[in-house]
Amino acid sequence: MTIFQFMDTFRTEQDCIEYIKDLRLKQGITCKRCNEKTKHYWVKYNNKFQCSVCRSRTNIKSGTIMEKSKISIRVWLTAIHFISTIKKSFRYILL
Ligand SMILES: [Zn+2]
């Protein structure tokens, strides 16, 4: 993905939240209260996951590298994009 494609895909913080939400729902979320990988529902108004068993809510950043950070998800994704692009460039130079 080029930087231009990236900027078109992740135009707003909400675009980034939707992307992370879909990834995490696909991967599965472990409930901090149940301590099990249970089915979670998305609560859109506060951008949290809700456990279907105990109804405990989990922040979208919880359990990720972004957990303790106040930096927006968009900034995180941009940084991750640059790091992965640089890594690919190094691969092309080396091979
Ligand atoms: Zn639970």
Short mmCIF file of C-alpha atoms and ligand atoms in Angstrom, two decimals, residues 30-36 38-40 50-58, ligand 1:
data_model
loop_
_atom_site.label_atom_id
_atom_site.label_comp_id
_atom_site.label_asym_id
_atom_site.label_seq_id
_atom_site.Cartn_x
_atom_site.Cartn_y
_atom_site.Cartn_z
CA THR A 30 -10.35 -12.12 25.58
CA CYS A 31 -12.67 -10.72 28.23
CA LYS A 32 -10.73 -9.30 31.18
CA ARG A 33 -13.48 -10.33 33.62
CA CYS A 34 -14.35 -13.81 32.25
CA ASN A 35 -10.73 -14.39 31.17
CA GLU A 36 -12.08 -16.37 28.21
CA THR A 38 -15.83 -15.01 24.25
CA LYS A 39 -18.04 -13.42 21.65
CA HIS A 40 -18.00 -9.65 21.86
CA GLN A 50 -18.91 -5.73 25.10
CA CYS A 51 -18.61 -9.32 26.31
CA SER A 52 -21.70 -11.37 25.44
CA VAL A 53 -21.40 -13.35 28.70
CA CYS A 54 -20.74 -10.80 31.48
CA ARG A 55 -21.39 -7.56 29.54
CA SER A 56 -17.99 -6.19 30.62
CA ARG A 57 -16.67 -3.57 28.22
CA THR A 58 -13.19 -3.46 26.68
ZN ZN B 1 -16.92 -11.45 30.04
#
